[in-house]
Amino acid sequence: MSHIVVVGAGIVGLSAARALLADGRSVTVVDRNPAGDKASFGNAGALGVTEIVPASVPGLIWKVPGWLFDPLGPLSVRPTHFPKLAPWLLRFMRSGSKSEMLRITKALAALNAPIYNDYLPLLDELKLRHELHQVGALWVYETEAAFAADAADRDLRRSYGLVFDELDGDEARRLEPALGKVVVKAVMTPQWSHFNDPKRVVDRLRELMVNRGAKLVSGEALAIEGKNLRMCGGQDIDFDQLVIAAGAWSARLAKTIGDRVLLESERGYNITIPNSGVTLSREVIFAERKFVATPMDMGLRIGGAAEFAGLKAPANYGRSDALAKLAKIYLPDLISTDGTRWMGHRPTTPDTLPVIGFSPRRNDVIHAYGHSHCGLTLGPTTGRLVADMVAERAPTIDLTPFSANRFS
Ligand SMILES: Cc1cc2nc3c(=O)[nH]c(=O)nc-3n(C[C@H](O)[C@H](O)[C@H](O)COP(=O)(O)OP(=O)(O)OC[C@H]3O[C@@H](n4cnc5c(N)ncnc54)[C@H](O)[C@@H]3O)c2cc1C
């Protein structure tokens, strides 16, 4: 029986482990801290099925300076990180042409299409189906102009079968009475859903994998050398095939076999407020300011922001506080005096496409990372695709756009 090593016990690595075990493989999952904090735990908990348009789109570049200079804005770059970020940024800008945007959208639409087919059986196995609320998400706008400016984007997404119901401010408040008068337009996307707590999904999945026979190893993977994963501390692990699913840290490991990928940590922040004074029944997305509020078991989670500062810089939790302050504009009854602040590393490529596929250099190493804002959504689908590759089953979608080859 072939032995597969998966590096990373986030939603992507564990989903790959599950699909590989289902195929009868022997699986070892390696993580420097399997049960420790990670992007897969503290995120906004949504299955964002309409997220098929890349972050870099025509005209975006003109909005960036305004965002960078706004202390409450959705984007920040630490000046010391600019030199490292430059190649990623150049590629990001190149991805913003109309033809690139349409090509990437088509690829992401294909990847997103089977999300529920892949998720619902997993949730049944975890006995957590009742924790997924298939109640849609509501995008709210402060200005008619911003709503109108997004019309072409909505139409593009509709052309892939995604549903966008347009509402006025009063209709939005009938759905979510906590919204203030500032909301003048809204869009309901009924295909979205959200979890009570994404951490519970990942914790349960990790436990299930161990119960099904996966070996869980705590330790830091340093390099791939031949058929050996070199570990910090010397407990190296042999493999027949290896899956890199180490989230925002994946590029380092890929580099050890000569695969160059452009991957950045797009740091996101949130604050989870237990007694917020606000009741929402679905995720609300504040469209112009690019952040969200999700009702969860432990309170209202307000999250967003894109901070480029690398993997090591200390968190700036002022960004969590800034999000709570902004949310008050839309949710006038919000009380944000207490709350747990959090930062997580989204693994983000410049073209928004995750990296899924065999290494261009070796057919025993598989890349599975770079899902950016949608890793929770795409984890189980990616896991199935990984198992299909190992089993040499024909992929259910064209994986060419996701290849690491595009960076070489
Ligand atoms: C604020 C915020 C909100 C978000 N909201 C959503 C949302 O609503 N919906 C959605 O779909 N997505 C959302 N995301 C994105 C999503 O959380 C990520 O895309 C996803 O969690 C990535 O999963 P992963 O398994 O690739 O990485 P991770 O969860 O980061 O797991 C990677 C694991 O690899 C381990 N690792 C790394 N390097 C090594 C090494 N060398 N050796 C051993 N172990 C290693 C780490 O310890 C970690 O446990 C959000 C992210 C943020 C930050």
XYZ file of C-alpha atoms and ligand atoms in Angstrom:
461
model
C 0.000 0.000 0.000
C 1.486 3.385 -0.972
C 2.305 5.739 1.874
C 1.225 9.347 1.445
C 2.525 12.155 3.630
C 0.389 15.286 3.842
C 2.088 18.398 5.213
C -0.499 20.638 6.892
C -3.470 19.849 9.133
C -5.677 22.720 8.034
C -8.949 22.201 6.185
C -7.102 21.465 2.930
C -4.586 18.942 4.285
C -7.165 17.123 6.399
C -9.622 16.990 3.501
C -6.896 15.455 1.342
C -6.149 12.952 4.122
C -9.816 11.982 4.304
C -10.117 11.397 0.556
C -6.840 9.434 0.477
C -7.917 7.216 3.411
C -11.204 6.553 1.637
C -9.115 5.194 -1.262
C -7.359 2.818 1.104
C -4.018 4.676 1.313
C -1.733 4.762 4.305
C -1.661 8.429 5.369
C 0.579 10.462 7.675
C -0.376 14.077 8.376
C 2.467 16.321 9.531
C 1.858 19.660 11.200
C 4.044 21.789 13.428
C 1.032 22.096 15.726
C -1.871 19.943 14.510
C -4.447 21.300 16.973
C -2.951 24.812 17.079
C -4.374 27.998 15.646
C -4.475 28.352 11.858
C -6.385 30.167 9.124
C -8.840 27.271 8.978
C -9.957 27.940 12.569
C -10.680 31.642 12.913
C -12.070 32.545 9.499
C -15.491 33.985 8.708
C -17.008 30.528 8.352
C -18.728 31.025 5.004
C -19.057 28.808 1.973
C -18.689 31.600 -0.552
C -19.864 29.832 -3.647
C -20.145 33.003 -5.739
C -16.457 33.893 -5.226
C -15.268 33.105 -8.738
C -13.965 36.488 -9.903
C -10.280 37.129 -9.109
C -9.135 39.882 -6.746
C -7.248 41.631 -9.531
C -9.779 43.063 -11.996
C -9.582 45.861 -14.590
C -9.612 49.277 -12.900
C -8.760 47.977 -9.419
C -5.355 49.584 -9.481
C -6.924 53.073 -9.259
C -8.662 52.206 -5.987
C -5.494 50.941 -4.280
C -3.908 54.290 -3.266
C -7.147 55.384 -1.523
C -7.337 52.092 0.381
C -3.662 52.251 1.395
C -3.960 55.743 2.821
C -7.233 55.099 4.687
C -6.390 53.902 8.248
C -9.742 52.041 8.323
C -9.346 50.851 4.725
C -9.409 47.217 3.583
C -5.776 47.047 2.397
C -2.412 47.708 4.000
C 1.185 46.891 3.133
C 4.004 47.151 5.668
C 6.664 49.289 3.937
C 9.465 46.895 4.941
C 7.653 44.094 3.100
C 7.467 45.912 -0.273
C 10.735 44.528 -1.746
C 9.656 40.923 -1.057
C 6.150 41.600 -2.328
C 7.249 43.229 -5.623
C 7.236 40.090 -7.898
C 3.863 39.044 -6.474
C 2.469 42.556 -7.020
C 3.664 42.688 -10.621
C 1.961 39.379 -11.339
C -1.161 40.592 -9.505
C -1.344 43.610 -11.810
C -0.837 41.435 -14.905
C -3.745 39.248 -13.789
C -6.052 42.270 -13.871
C -6.512 42.423 -17.663
C -9.989 41.681 -18.968
C -8.907 38.502 -20.759
C -7.074 37.196 -17.690
C -10.031 38.001 -15.450
C -12.382 36.038 -17.732
C -9.987 33.082 -17.982
C -9.518 32.921 -14.196
C -13.248 33.310 -13.534
C -13.993 30.332 -15.784
C -11.436 28.193 -13.923
C -12.705 29.206 -10.474
C -16.324 28.620 -11.516
C -15.427 25.034 -12.468
C -13.624 24.502 -9.155
C -16.481 26.003 -7.137
C -19.309 24.146 -8.871
C -19.115 20.865 -6.868
C -18.600 22.492 -3.432
C -21.780 21.189 -1.822
C -21.444 17.754 -3.432
C -18.074 17.476 -1.721
C -19.010 19.164 1.576
C -22.322 17.625 2.547
C -21.109 13.984 2.730
C -18.145 15.189 4.813
C -20.462 17.005 7.226
C -22.593 13.871 7.501
C -19.502 11.864 8.454
C -18.596 14.528 11.024
C -22.206 14.667 12.263
C -22.093 18.426 11.748
C -24.561 18.978 8.909
C -26.861 20.855 11.295
C -24.061 23.391 11.891
C -24.059 24.539 8.255
C -26.719 27.192 7.736
C -27.784 27.238 4.106
C -29.495 30.615 4.403
C -27.537 32.677 1.866
C -25.535 35.840 2.435
C -26.571 39.477 2.143
C -24.294 42.041 0.451
C -25.180 45.552 1.572
C -24.340 48.886 -0.065
C -24.180 52.429 1.286
C -24.446 54.065 -2.140
C -26.482 53.476 -5.286
C -23.338 54.268 -7.279
C -21.329 51.384 -5.784
C -24.266 49.022 -6.301
C -24.551 50.103 -9.950
C -20.777 49.799 -10.433
C -20.964 46.116 -9.452
C -23.673 45.306 -12.042
C -21.274 43.892 -14.644
C -19.584 41.764 -11.985
C -22.962 40.323 -10.930
C -23.844 39.572 -14.548
C -20.563 37.766 -15.098
C -21.202 35.579 -12.062
C -24.827 35.012 -13.122
C -23.566 33.667 -16.433
C -22.153 30.739 -14.380
C -25.535 29.957 -12.812
C -24.976 31.924 -9.607
C -27.996 33.720 -8.173
C -28.028 37.420 -7.205
C -31.355 38.861 -6.024
C -31.307 42.658 -5.991
C -33.022 44.412 -3.075
C -33.565 47.947 -1.825
C -32.609 49.065 1.684
C -36.021 48.319 3.247
C -36.114 44.817 1.742
C -32.636 44.213 3.181
C -33.795 45.397 6.631
C -36.775 43.047 6.463
C -34.264 40.199 6.105
C -31.829 41.614 8.679
C -33.604 44.116 10.973
C -30.293 45.006 12.704
C -29.138 46.914 9.616
C -29.275 50.701 9.849
C -30.702 53.242 7.417
C -27.251 53.655 5.864
C -27.995 50.600 3.726
C -29.673 51.736 0.496
C -29.175 48.674 -1.714
C -28.423 44.993 -1.176
C -27.933 41.714 -2.979
C -29.029 38.370 -1.634
C -26.885 35.397 -2.727
C -28.997 32.413 -1.633
C -26.360 29.797 -2.519
C -24.015 30.914 0.285
C -24.005 29.311 3.707
C -22.092 29.642 6.958
C -20.934 27.478 9.851
C -21.577 27.925 13.568
C -17.817 27.556 14.078
C -15.240 26.584 11.409
C -12.813 25.413 14.111
C -15.269 22.708 15.164
C -15.350 21.353 11.588
C -11.539 21.148 11.440
C -11.183 19.716 14.973
C -13.778 17.021 14.245
C -12.159 16.212 10.920
C -8.729 15.819 12.551
C -10.164 13.475 15.185
C -12.016 11.451 12.542
C -8.833 11.059 10.476
C -6.956 9.706 13.479
C -9.827 7.321 14.271
C -9.725 6.087 10.673
C -6.037 5.288 10.910
C -4.159 8.400 9.790
C -0.930 8.963 11.680
C -0.620 12.492 13.035
C 2.928 13.774 13.506
C 3.694 17.015 15.377
C 6.731 18.675 13.878
C 8.009 21.182 11.373
C 8.771 19.963 7.855
C 11.956 21.596 6.592
C 12.634 20.162 3.152
C 11.775 17.453 0.669
C 14.884 15.453 -0.224
C 14.401 12.503 -2.572
C 11.729 10.283 -0.997
C 12.316 11.787 2.417
C 10.667 14.649 4.289
C 13.340 16.276 6.430
C 11.925 17.308 9.775
C 13.132 19.800 12.351
C 14.617 17.701 15.172
C 15.716 14.896 12.881
C 12.690 12.528 12.858
C 12.619 12.374 9.041
C 9.707 10.661 7.275
C 9.817 8.507 4.126
C 7.005 8.743 1.602
C 5.824 7.307 -1.694
C 3.890 10.484 -2.480
C 3.732 13.790 -0.651
C 1.075 16.502 -0.576
C 2.092 20.079 0.253
C -0.953 21.575 2.012
C 0.852 23.933 4.367
C -1.296 26.990 3.679
C 0.628 30.272 3.522
C 3.905 28.447 4.341
C 3.714 26.134 1.320
C 6.022 28.070 -1.035
C 9.021 27.421 1.214
C 8.562 23.670 1.008
C 7.876 23.815 -2.734
C 11.145 25.690 -3.194
C 13.113 22.801 -1.704
C 12.258 20.728 -4.810
C 12.895 23.664 -7.134
C 9.220 24.610 -7.674
C 8.841 28.390 -7.623
C 5.380 29.656 -6.692
C 4.242 33.185 -5.950
C 2.405 32.901 -2.663
C 1.868 35.593 -0.043
C 0.327 35.644 3.363
C -2.682 37.940 2.992
C -3.228 38.553 6.656
C -6.847 38.929 7.714
C -8.252 40.088 11.037
C -11.431 39.699 12.967
C -13.070 40.305 16.296
C -15.630 37.902 17.774
C -18.024 39.621 20.154
C -20.056 37.390 22.509
C -22.602 40.015 23.599
C -22.806 42.232 20.544
C -26.389 43.428 21.003
C -26.971 42.512 17.340
C -28.782 39.518 15.886
C -28.088 38.473 12.315
C -29.486 35.357 10.681
C -26.910 35.076 7.890
C -23.511 36.427 6.909
C -23.677 40.102 5.951
C -21.023 41.473 3.595
C -20.327 45.199 3.625
C -19.668 45.534 -0.079
C -17.911 48.885 -0.388
C -15.662 48.436 2.642
C -14.919 44.759 2.031
C -15.546 43.135 5.377
C -18.183 40.799 6.813
C -20.173 39.953 9.912
C -21.089 36.310 10.587
C -23.369 35.092 13.375
C -21.572 32.226 15.135
C -22.020 30.112 18.240
C -19.586 32.187 20.241
C -20.853 35.565 19.093
C -20.830 37.934 16.156
C -17.601 37.600 14.163
C -16.637 40.771 12.285
C -13.737 40.165 9.941
C -11.870 41.176 6.837
C -8.826 43.298 5.926
C -5.921 42.398 3.665
C -2.549 43.121 5.192
C 0.681 42.237 3.401
C 3.413 41.998 6.012
C 4.832 38.515 5.587
C 4.606 35.499 7.859
C 6.626 36.764 10.804
C 5.631 40.370 11.563
C 3.601 40.757 14.773
C -0.158 41.173 14.369
C -1.615 44.669 14.436
C -4.839 44.030 16.363
C -5.778 47.655 15.867
C -7.162 46.355 12.573
C -9.649 44.149 14.477
C -10.789 47.205 16.435
C -11.050 49.209 13.215
C -13.410 46.581 11.775
C -15.659 46.776 14.847
C -15.739 50.564 14.477
C -16.706 50.300 10.809
C -19.391 47.707 11.543
C -21.125 50.187 13.843
C -21.884 52.300 10.759
C -24.107 49.523 9.430
C -25.225 47.913 12.697
C -26.083 50.888 14.926
C -26.895 48.766 18.004
C -23.519 47.021 17.948
C -21.732 46.861 21.304
C -18.050 46.060 20.836
C -16.591 46.622 24.289
C -15.540 42.992 24.664
C -14.388 40.620 21.965
C -11.640 38.240 20.962
C -9.276 39.626 18.340
C -7.613 37.312 15.831
C -5.287 37.366 12.844
C -4.852 34.579 10.288
C -2.675 33.997 7.222
C -4.649 33.554 3.999
C -2.469 31.724 1.454
C -2.870 33.989 -1.584
C -1.547 33.764 -5.137
C -1.449 36.860 -7.352
C -4.033 35.426 -9.765
C -6.411 34.155 -7.011
C -6.153 30.626 -8.416
C -5.082 28.043 -5.848
C -2.140 25.816 -6.691
C -3.501 22.302 -7.233
C -1.643 19.645 -9.165
C 1.509 17.596 -9.520
C 4.827 19.316 -9.158
C 6.067 20.251 -12.643
C 9.316 18.429 -11.697
C 8.110 15.326 -9.899
C 5.055 13.101 -10.099
C 5.322 12.117 -6.430
C 4.716 15.613 -5.021
C 1.308 17.315 -5.200
C 0.617 20.993 -4.503
C -2.653 21.846 -2.686
C -2.714 25.370 -1.286
C -3.245 29.028 -2.145
C -7.022 29.188 -1.661
C -6.886 32.734 -0.323
C -10.332 33.906 0.874
C -11.986 30.586 -0.005
C -9.974 27.788 1.601
C -12.741 26.750 3.951
C -15.100 26.635 0.969
C -12.761 24.711 -1.321
C -11.012 22.368 1.141
C -13.088 19.200 0.579
C -13.184 19.676 -3.213
C -9.404 20.113 -3.260
C -8.987 17.029 -1.075
C -10.995 14.940 -3.554
C -8.966 16.267 -6.478
C -5.748 15.307 -4.666
C -7.000 11.744 -4.121
C -8.013 11.566 -7.808
C -4.455 12.532 -8.794
C -2.898 9.910 -6.533
C -5.284 7.259 -7.867
C -4.619 8.405 -11.454
C -8.361 8.943 -11.958
C -9.234 11.446 -14.678
C -9.733 14.829 -12.988
C -13.340 16.033 -12.908
C -12.205 19.514 -13.981
C -9.367 20.857 -16.107
C -6.534 21.400 -13.615
C -4.214 23.197 -16.082
C -5.019 26.719 -14.767
C -4.075 25.630 -11.229
C -0.664 24.191 -12.054
C 2.457 25.486 -10.302
C 3.920 25.586 -13.794
C 2.324 28.994 -14.347
C 4.969 30.598 -12.099
C 8.011 29.004 -13.668
C -10.030 36.770 8.365
C -10.228 35.568 7.455
C -11.502 35.224 7.048
C -11.706 34.147 6.173
N -12.975 33.780 5.851
C -13.182 32.707 5.031
C -14.510 32.269 4.730
O -15.500 32.812 5.209
N -14.655 31.230 3.868
C -13.591 30.580 3.316
O -13.783 29.668 2.516
N -12.320 30.935 3.633
C -12.094 31.987 4.477
N -10.826 32.381 4.784
C -9.697 31.687 4.134
C -9.419 30.346 4.757
O -9.389 30.451 6.164
C -8.085 29.800 4.238
O -8.036 29.862 2.830
C -7.927 28.331 4.640
O -8.125 28.186 6.020
C -6.545 27.799 4.263
O -6.497 26.475 4.722
P -5.172 25.647 4.628
O -5.472 24.289 5.118
O -4.591 25.801 3.269
O -4.146 26.439 5.601
P -4.076 26.555 7.193
O -5.392 26.498 7.832
O -3.223 27.769 7.455
O -3.271 25.260 7.615
C -1.918 25.093 7.222
C -1.261 24.218 8.282
O 0.048 23.899 7.818
C 0.923 23.874 8.933
N 2.287 24.083 8.441
C 2.730 25.120 7.699
N 4.036 24.935 7.394
C 4.404 23.785 7.972
C 5.633 23.076 8.009
N 6.723 23.504 7.367
N 5.684 21.914 8.706
C 4.589 21.441 9.365
N 3.390 22.085 9.348
C 3.304 23.236 8.648
C 0.420 25.004 9.820
O 0.814 24.784 11.166
C -1.096 24.912 9.634
O -1.680 24.131 10.647
C -10.592 33.425 5.679
C -9.304 33.742 6.135
C -9.116 34.800 7.021
C -7.732 35.101 7.495
